[in-house]
Amino acid sequence: MKALFIGGTGIISSAITRQLAESGCELYLLNRGNRNQGLPAGVQTIQADINDEAKVAKLLENHTFDVVADFIAFEPAQLERDYRLFNGKTKQFMFISSASAYQTPLSDYRITEGTPLSNPYWGYSRNKIACEEYLMKQYREHGFPVTIIRPSHTYDERSIPLGVHGSKGSWQVAKRMLENKPVIIHGDGTSLWTLTHNSDFAKGFIGLMGNIHAIGESIHITSDESVTWNQIYEVIADALGVKLNAVHVSSEFLAACSKDDLEGGLLGDKSNTVVFDNSKLKRLVPDFFATTRVDQGIKQTIQYILAHPEHQVEDSEFDAWCDKVISALETAKKSILE
């Protein structure tokens, strides 16, 4: 199989790249080369900015592919560019959408690929929906061989999966735990969530590559395991060897008080219970099964980050914001009880 990944070094795509390299796939990565250090042997790179359409077209003029996958497209205009570049040059075009495109709030907590697409809280999700609609139009009217992939919360060894964190990543929450400072959990922490390790996601994705039954289809790839946010934070604390000091805060309050896009990330995603039905994926990829439990995966992540200081990026602004939110709640409680 000859495949081209646009991107290929992110949380989701890096695991796919590694597994394909081990299988002997003829794999090309098209990116700007900023994170290509340590790529597996045999992976070939085409260094270019995908937005420089003329240059990319020239670099690819003598190539055709069995699969092209775009991991970094977020708006319809980017898919219009991909259609111009790859129509007639690939047997399958795979677009990475998002499970946050599903109806929010849900009318049924069990999500299938037939769940309506609608998210009034998050522009990111609405753009992904618009991308899907454009691609399906090209499939219906021109036979463009599209497969749409919807990941949910996928993580790897470099980032701790959290509900609330700052713009510099997840480390500051772990640091607060290590310092026995209170940690914010959105809502009451009992809503169900699905975490998928990127190595498991890669198994499902690779099973859909070159799969004739996946053409014209939308498929989500997630674990079957559902856990509460309280359980997730308890696992993180346990992996750090500390006792969790949790403060539960309304998602609406957090979104209203944050300068970051918590309205989209919380109200449009993580504050909602999600349980995925993976029957369609398992029908298309019969040997797919997610094998990394949440507690196992998070412990691996914690161990990796503790051993790699370069991933321990502090975020003093987020730390101060947490203190302010928690202090405001304590002040409000005292004023009511006076």
CSV table of C-alpha atoms in Angstrom, one decimal:
chain,number,residue,atom,x,y,z
A,1,MET,CA,0.0,0.0,0.0
A,2,LYS,CA,1.2,3.5,-0.9
A,3,ALA,CA,-0.2,6.2,1.4
A,4,LEU,CA,0.2,9.9,2.0
A,5,PHE,CA,-0.5,11.6,5.3
A,6,ILE,CA,-0.9,15.3,5.5
A,7,GLY,CA,0.6,15.9,8.9
A,8,GLY,CA,1.5,12.6,10.4
A,9,THR,CA,3.3,13.6,13.6
A,10,GLY,CA,0.4,14.6,15.9
A,11,ILE,CA,-1.2,12.7,18.8
A,12,ILE,CA,-3.5,10.7,16.5
A,13,SER,CA,-1.4,10.3,13.4
A,14,SER,CA,2.0,9.5,15.1
A,15,ALA,CA,0.8,6.1,16.3
A,16,ILE,CA,-0.6,5.3,12.9
A,17,THR,CA,2.7,6.3,11.3
A,18,ARG,CA,4.6,4.0,13.6
A,19,GLN,CA,2.4,1.0,13.1
A,20,LEU,CA,2.4,1.4,9.3
A,21,ALA,CA,6.1,1.7,9.2
A,22,GLU,CA,6.4,-1.6,11.1
A,23,SER,CA,4.1,-3.2,8.5
A,24,GLY,CA,6.2,-2.2,5.5
A,25,CYS,CA,3.7,0.3,4.1
A,26,GLU,CA,5.1,2.8,1.6
A,27,LEU,CA,4.3,5.9,3.6
A,28,TYR,CA,4.9,9.5,2.8
A,29,LEU,CA,4.3,12.4,5.2
A,30,LEU,CA,3.6,15.9,3.7
A,31,ASN,CA,4.3,18.6,6.3
A,32,ARG,CA,6.5,21.5,7.1
A,33,GLY,CA,9.1,19.3,8.8
A,34,ASN,CA,8.9,20.9,12.2
A,35,ARG,CA,8.3,17.7,14.1
A,36,ASN,CA,9.8,15.0,11.9
A,37,GLN,CA,12.7,14.1,14.2
A,38,GLY,CA,12.6,10.5,15.2
A,39,LEU,CA,10.3,9.3,12.5
A,40,PRO,CA,10.4,5.5,12.0
A,41,ALA,CA,12.8,4.1,9.4
A,42,GLY,CA,11.4,3.9,5.9
A,43,VAL,CA,8.9,6.8,6.3
A,44,GLN,CA,9.5,9.3,3.5
A,45,THR,CA,8.9,13.0,3.9
A,46,ILE,CA,7.7,15.6,1.4
A,47,GLN,CA,8.5,19.0,3.0
A,48,ALA,CA,6.0,21.6,2.1
A,49,ASP,CA,3.2,23.7,3.5
A,50,ILE,CA,0.0,22.1,2.3
A,51,ASN,CA,-1.5,25.6,1.9
A,52,ASP,CA,1.1,26.3,-0.9
A,53,GLU,CA,-1.1,24.4,-3.3
A,54,ALA,CA,0.9,25.1,-6.5
A,55,LYS,CA,4.1,23.9,-4.9
A,56,VAL,CA,2.4,20.7,-3.5
A,57,ALA,CA,0.8,20.0,-6.8
A,58,LYS,CA,4.2,20.2,-8.5
A,59,LEU,CA,5.9,17.9,-5.8
A,60,LEU,CA,3.1,15.3,-6.2
A,61,GLU,CA,2.6,15.4,-10.0
A,62,ASN,CA,4.3,12.0,-10.6
A,63,HIS,CA,2.6,10.3,-7.6
A,64,THR,CA,-0.6,8.5,-7.2
A,65,PHE,CA,-1.7,6.9,-3.9
A,66,ASP,CA,-3.9,4.1,-2.5
A,67,VAL,CA,-4.8,6.3,0.5
A,68,VAL,CA,-4.5,10.0,1.2
A,69,ALA,CA,-5.3,11.1,4.8
A,70,ASP,CA,-5.6,14.7,6.0
A,71,PHE,CA,-5.1,15.1,9.7
A,72,ILE,CA,-4.9,18.9,9.8
A,73,ALA,CA,-7.9,20.1,7.8
A,74,PHE,CA,-10.4,22.1,9.9
A,75,GLU,CA,-12.4,24.3,7.4
A,76,PRO,CA,-14.2,23.6,4.1
A,77,ALA,CA,-11.8,25.7,2.1
A,78,GLN,CA,-9.0,23.3,3.1
A,79,LEU,CA,-11.0,20.4,1.8
A,80,GLU,CA,-11.7,22.2,-1.4
A,81,ARG,CA,-8.0,22.5,-1.9
A,82,ASP,CA,-7.5,18.8,-1.1
A,83,TYR,CA,-10.2,17.9,-3.7
A,84,ARG,CA,-8.3,19.9,-6.3
A,85,LEU,CA,-5.0,18.2,-5.4
A,86,PHE,CA,-6.1,14.6,-5.0
A,87,ASN,CA,-9.2,14.0,-7.2
A,88,GLY,CA,-8.1,11.3,-9.5
A,89,LYS,CA,-4.8,10.7,-7.6
A,90,THR,CA,-6.0,8.4,-4.8
A,91,LYS,CA,-8.3,5.4,-4.4
A,92,GLN,CA,-9.4,6.6,-0.9
A,93,PHE,CA,-9.4,10.0,0.8
A,94,MET,CA,-9.6,9.9,4.6
A,95,PHE,CA,-10.7,13.0,6.5
A,96,ILE,CA,-10.2,13.3,10.2
A,97,SER,CA,-13.4,14.9,11.6
A,98,SER,CA,-14.4,14.9,15.2
A,99,ALA,CA,-16.9,13.1,17.5
A,100,SER,CA,-17.7,16.6,18.9
A,101,ALA,CA,-19.7,17.1,15.7
A,102,TYR,CA,-22.4,14.8,17.1
A,103,GLN,CA,-25.6,16.3,18.5
A,104,THR,CA,-24.9,18.4,21.6
A,105,PRO,CA,-26.7,18.0,23.9
A,106,LEU,CA,-27.5,14.4,23.0
A,107,SER,CA,-31.0,13.1,22.8
A,108,ASP,CA,-29.6,9.6,23.4
A,109,TYR,CA,-26.3,9.1,25.3
A,110,ARG,CA,-25.5,6.2,23.0
A,111,ILE,CA,-23.7,7.5,20.0
A,112,THR,CA,-23.8,5.8,16.6
A,113,GLU,CA,-22.8,7.1,13.2
A,114,GLY,CA,-26.5,7.8,12.7
A,115,THR,CA,-26.6,10.3,15.6
A,116,PRO,CA,-27.4,13.8,14.1
A,117,LEU,CA,-24.6,16.3,13.6
A,118,SER,CA,-25.2,19.5,15.5
A,119,ASN,CA,-23.1,21.5,17.9
A,120,PRO,CA,-24.3,25.1,18.7
A,121,TYR,CA,-21.6,25.6,21.3
A,122,TRP,CA,-18.3,25.1,19.4
A,123,GLY,CA,-17.3,26.7,16.1
A,124,TYR,CA,-14.6,24.0,15.7
A,125,SER,CA,-17.3,21.3,15.6
A,126,ARG,CA,-19.5,23.2,13.2
A,127,ASN,CA,-16.6,23.6,10.8
A,128,LYS,CA,-15.9,19.9,10.9
A,129,ILE,CA,-19.6,19.3,10.1
A,130,ALA,CA,-19.3,21.7,7.1
A,131,CYS,CA,-16.2,19.8,6.0
A,132,GLU,CA,-18.0,16.5,6.1
A,133,GLU,CA,-20.9,17.9,4.1
A,134,TYR,CA,-18.6,19.2,1.4
A,135,LEU,CA,-16.8,15.9,1.0
A,136,MET,CA,-20.0,13.9,0.9
A,137,LYS,CA,-21.3,16.2,-1.8
A,138,GLN,CA,-18.1,15.4,-3.8
A,139,TYR,CA,-18.6,11.7,-3.2
A,140,ARG,CA,-22.3,11.8,-4.3
A,141,GLU,CA,-21.8,14.0,-7.3
A,142,HIS,CA,-18.3,13.1,-8.5
A,143,GLY,CA,-17.4,9.8,-7.0
A,144,PHE,CA,-14.6,11.2,-4.8
A,145,PRO,CA,-13.7,8.2,-2.6
A,146,VAL,CA,-14.2,9.7,0.8
A,147,THR,CA,-14.0,8.0,4.2
A,148,ILE,CA,-14.8,10.2,7.2
A,149,ILE,CA,-13.2,9.4,10.6
A,150,ARG,CA,-14.5,10.8,13.8
A,151,PRO,CA,-12.1,10.5,16.8
A,152,SER,CA,-13.2,11.3,20.3
A,153,HIS,CA,-10.8,12.2,23.1
A,154,THR,CA,-7.6,10.4,22.0
A,155,TYR,CA,-4.4,10.7,24.0
A,156,ASP,CA,-0.8,9.5,24.0
A,157,GLU,CA,2.2,9.4,26.3
A,158,ARG,CA,2.9,13.2,25.9
A,159,SER,CA,-0.4,14.6,27.3
A,160,ILE,CA,-2.5,13.8,30.3
A,161,PRO,CA,-6.2,13.6,29.4
A,162,LEU,CA,-8.1,16.2,31.3
A,163,GLY,CA,-11.4,18.1,31.4
A,164,VAL,CA,-10.0,21.5,32.3
A,165,HIS,CA,-6.5,22.7,31.6
A,166,GLY,CA,-4.7,25.9,30.4
A,167,SER,CA,-3.4,26.8,27.0
A,168,LYS,CA,0.1,25.3,27.7
A,169,GLY,CA,-1.1,21.8,28.2
A,170,SER,CA,-1.8,19.4,31.0
A,171,TRP,CA,1.3,19.5,33.2
A,172,GLN,CA,0.1,22.3,35.5
A,173,VAL,CA,-2.8,20.2,36.7
A,174,ALA,CA,-0.4,17.4,37.6
A,175,LYS,CA,1.8,19.9,39.3
A,176,ARG,CA,-1.1,21.1,41.4
A,177,MET,CA,-1.8,17.6,42.5
A,178,LEU,CA,1.8,17.0,43.4
A,179,GLU,CA,1.7,20.2,45.5
A,180,ASN,CA,-1.6,19.0,47.2
A,181,LYS,CA,-3.4,22.0,45.7
A,182,PRO,CA,-7.1,21.7,44.9
A,183,VAL,CA,-7.8,20.6,41.3
A,184,ILE,CA,-10.9,21.7,39.4
A,185,ILE,CA,-13.2,19.0,38.0
A,186,HIS,CA,-16.1,20.3,35.8
A,187,GLY,CA,-19.6,19.6,36.9
A,188,ASP,CA,-20.0,17.0,39.6
A,189,GLY,CA,-17.6,14.6,37.9
A,190,THR,CA,-20.1,11.9,37.3
A,191,SER,CA,-20.7,12.3,33.6
A,192,LEU,CA,-19.4,9.4,31.5
A,193,TRP,CA,-16.5,10.0,29.1
A,194,THR,CA,-14.5,7.9,26.6
A,195,LEU,CA,-10.8,8.0,26.4
A,196,THR,CA,-8.9,6.2,23.6
A,197,HIS,CA,-5.2,5.6,23.5
A,198,ASN,CA,-3.7,6.5,20.2
A,199,SER,CA,-2.2,3.1,19.7
A,200,ASP,CA,-5.7,1.6,19.8
A,201,PHE,CA,-7.0,4.3,17.5
A,202,ALA,CA,-4.3,3.4,15.0
A,203,LYS,CA,-5.5,-0.2,14.8
A,204,GLY,CA,-9.0,0.9,13.7
A,205,PHE,CA,-7.7,3.5,11.3
A,206,ILE,CA,-5.3,1.1,9.6
A,207,GLY,CA,-8.1,-1.4,9.3
A,208,LEU,CA,-10.1,1.1,7.3
A,209,MET,CA,-7.3,2.1,5.0
A,210,GLY,CA,-7.8,0.5,1.6
A,211,ASN,CA,-11.1,-1.0,2.8
A,212,ILE,CA,-13.6,-0.8,0.0
A,213,HIS,CA,-16.5,-1.0,2.4
A,214,ALA,CA,-15.4,2.2,4.1
A,215,ILE,CA,-15.8,4.4,0.9
A,216,GLY,CA,-18.6,6.9,1.3
A,217,GLU,CA,-18.9,6.0,5.0
A,218,SER,CA,-18.5,7.9,8.3
A,219,ILE,CA,-17.0,5.9,11.2
A,220,HIS,CA,-16.0,6.8,14.7
A,221,ILE,CA,-13.0,5.1,16.3
A,222,THR,CA,-13.0,4.9,20.1
A,223,SER,CA,-12.6,2.6,23.0
A,224,ASP,CA,-15.6,0.7,24.4
A,225,GLU,CA,-14.7,1.7,27.9
A,226,SER,CA,-16.7,4.5,29.7
A,227,VAL,CA,-15.4,6.1,32.9
A,228,THR,CA,-16.5,9.2,34.9
A,229,TRP,CA,-14.3,12.3,35.2
A,230,ASN,CA,-14.0,11.6,38.9
A,231,GLN,CA,-12.5,8.2,38.0
A,232,ILE,CA,-10.1,9.8,35.5
A,233,TYR,CA,-8.8,12.3,38.0
A,234,GLU,CA,-8.5,9.6,40.7
A,235,VAL,CA,-6.4,7.5,38.3
A,236,ILE,CA,-4.1,10.5,37.6
A,237,ALA,CA,-3.6,11.2,41.3
A,238,ASP,CA,-2.9,7.6,42.0
A,239,ALA,CA,-0.3,7.4,39.2
A,240,LEU,CA,1.3,10.5,40.7
A,241,GLY,CA,1.3,8.9,44.2
A,242,VAL,CA,-0.9,11.6,45.8
A,243,LYS,CA,-4.3,12.0,47.2
A,244,LEU,CA,-6.8,13.8,45.0
A,245,ASN,CA,-8.0,17.2,46.3
A,246,ALA,CA,-10.9,17.9,44.0
A,247,VAL,CA,-13.2,20.9,43.7
A,248,HIS,CA,-16.2,20.5,41.6
A,249,VAL,CA,-17.3,23.5,39.6
A,250,SER,CA,-20.2,24.1,37.3
A,251,SER,CA,-19.2,23.8,33.6
A,252,GLU,CA,-21.3,26.9,32.8
A,253,PHE,CA,-19.5,28.9,35.5
A,254,LEU,CA,-16.1,27.8,34.2
A,255,ALA,CA,-16.9,28.7,30.7
A,256,ALA,CA,-18.2,32.1,31.7
A,257,CYS,CA,-15.1,32.8,33.8
A,258,SER,CA,-12.5,31.6,31.3
A,259,LYS,CA,-10.6,33.6,28.6
A,260,ASP,CA,-9.9,30.3,26.8
A,261,ASP,CA,-12.5,28.6,24.7
A,262,LEU,CA,-14.0,26.5,27.5
A,263,GLU,CA,-17.5,27.1,26.2
A,264,GLY,CA,-16.7,24.9,23.2
A,265,GLY,CA,-14.4,22.5,24.9
A,266,LEU,CA,-16.7,22.0,27.9
A,267,LEU,CA,-20.3,22.8,27.0
A,268,GLY,CA,-19.8,21.6,23.4
A,269,ASP,CA,-17.9,18.5,24.4
A,270,LYS,CA,-16.5,17.3,27.7
A,271,SER,CA,-19.4,18.2,30.0
A,272,ASN,CA,-21.7,15.8,28.2
A,273,THR,CA,-22.0,12.1,28.8
A,274,VAL,CA,-20.8,10.1,25.7
A,275,VAL,CA,-20.9,6.4,25.2
A,276,PHE,CA,-20.0,5.1,21.7
A,277,ASP,CA,-21.4,2.2,19.9
A,278,ASN,CA,-18.5,0.8,17.8
A,279,SER,CA,-20.5,-1.8,16.0
A,280,LYS,CA,-20.0,-0.3,12.6
A,281,LEU,CA,-16.2,-0.1,13.0
A,282,LYS,CA,-16.1,-3.7,14.2
A,283,ARG,CA,-18.2,-4.8,11.2
A,284,LEU,CA,-15.7,-3.1,8.9
A,285,VAL,CA,-12.6,-4.1,10.8
A,286,PRO,CA,-13.5,-7.4,12.5
A,287,ASP,CA,-10.3,-7.8,14.5
A,288,PHE,CA,-10.5,-4.3,16.1
A,289,PHE,CA,-10.5,-4.1,19.8
A,290,ALA,CA,-9.2,-1.4,22.1
A,291,THR,CA,-6.8,-3.0,24.6
A,292,THR,CA,-5.4,-0.1,26.6
A,293,ARG,CA,-7.5,0.5,29.7
A,294,VAL,CA,-7.8,4.0,31.0
A,295,ASP,CA,-5.9,3.3,34.2
A,296,GLN,CA,-3.1,1.6,32.3
A,297,GLY,CA,-2.8,4.3,29.6
A,298,ILE,CA,-2.8,7.2,32.0
A,299,LYS,CA,-0.2,5.5,34.2
A,300,GLN,CA,2.0,5.1,31.1
A,301,THR,CA,1.5,8.8,30.3
A,302,ILE,CA,2.4,9.9,33.8
A,303,GLN,CA,5.5,7.8,33.9
A,304,TYR,CA,6.6,9.2,30.5
A,305,ILE,CA,6.1,12.8,31.4
A,306,LEU,CA,7.8,12.5,34.8
A,307,ALA,CA,10.8,11.0,33.0
A,308,HIS,CA,10.8,13.7,30.3
A,309,PRO,CA,11.1,17.2,31.8
A,310,GLU,CA,10.6,18.8,28.4
A,311,HIS,CA,6.9,17.9,28.7
A,312,GLN,CA,6.6,19.5,32.1
A,313,VAL,CA,5.5,23.0,30.8
A,314,GLU,CA,4.4,25.2,33.6
A,315,ASP,CA,1.4,27.5,33.2
A,316,SER,CA,1.4,30.2,35.9
A,317,GLU,CA,-1.6,32.0,34.3
A,318,PHE,CA,-3.8,28.9,34.5
A,319,ASP,CA,-2.6,28.1,38.0
A,320,ALA,CA,-3.6,31.6,39.2
A,321,TRP,CA,-7.0,31.3,37.4
A,322,CYS,CA,-7.7,28.0,39.2
A,323,ASP,CA,-6.9,29.7,42.6
A,324,LYS,CA,-9.2,32.6,41.7
A,325,VAL,CA,-12.1,30.3,40.7
A,326,ILE,CA,-11.8,28.2,43.9
A,327,SER,CA,-11.4,31.3,46.1
A,328,ALA,CA,-14.5,32.9,44.5
A,329,LEU,CA,-16.5,29.8,45.3
A,330,GLU,CA,-15.3,29.7,48.9
A,331,THR,CA,-16.1,33.4,49.3
A,332,ALA,CA,-19.6,32.8,47.9
A,333,LYS,CA,-20.2,29.9,50.2
A,334,LYS,CA,-19.1,31.9,53.3
A,335,SER,CA,-21.3,34.9,52.4
A,336,ILE,CA,-24.4,32.6,52.1
A,337,LEU,CA,-23.7,30.9,55.4
A,338,GLU,CA,-23.1,34.2,57.3
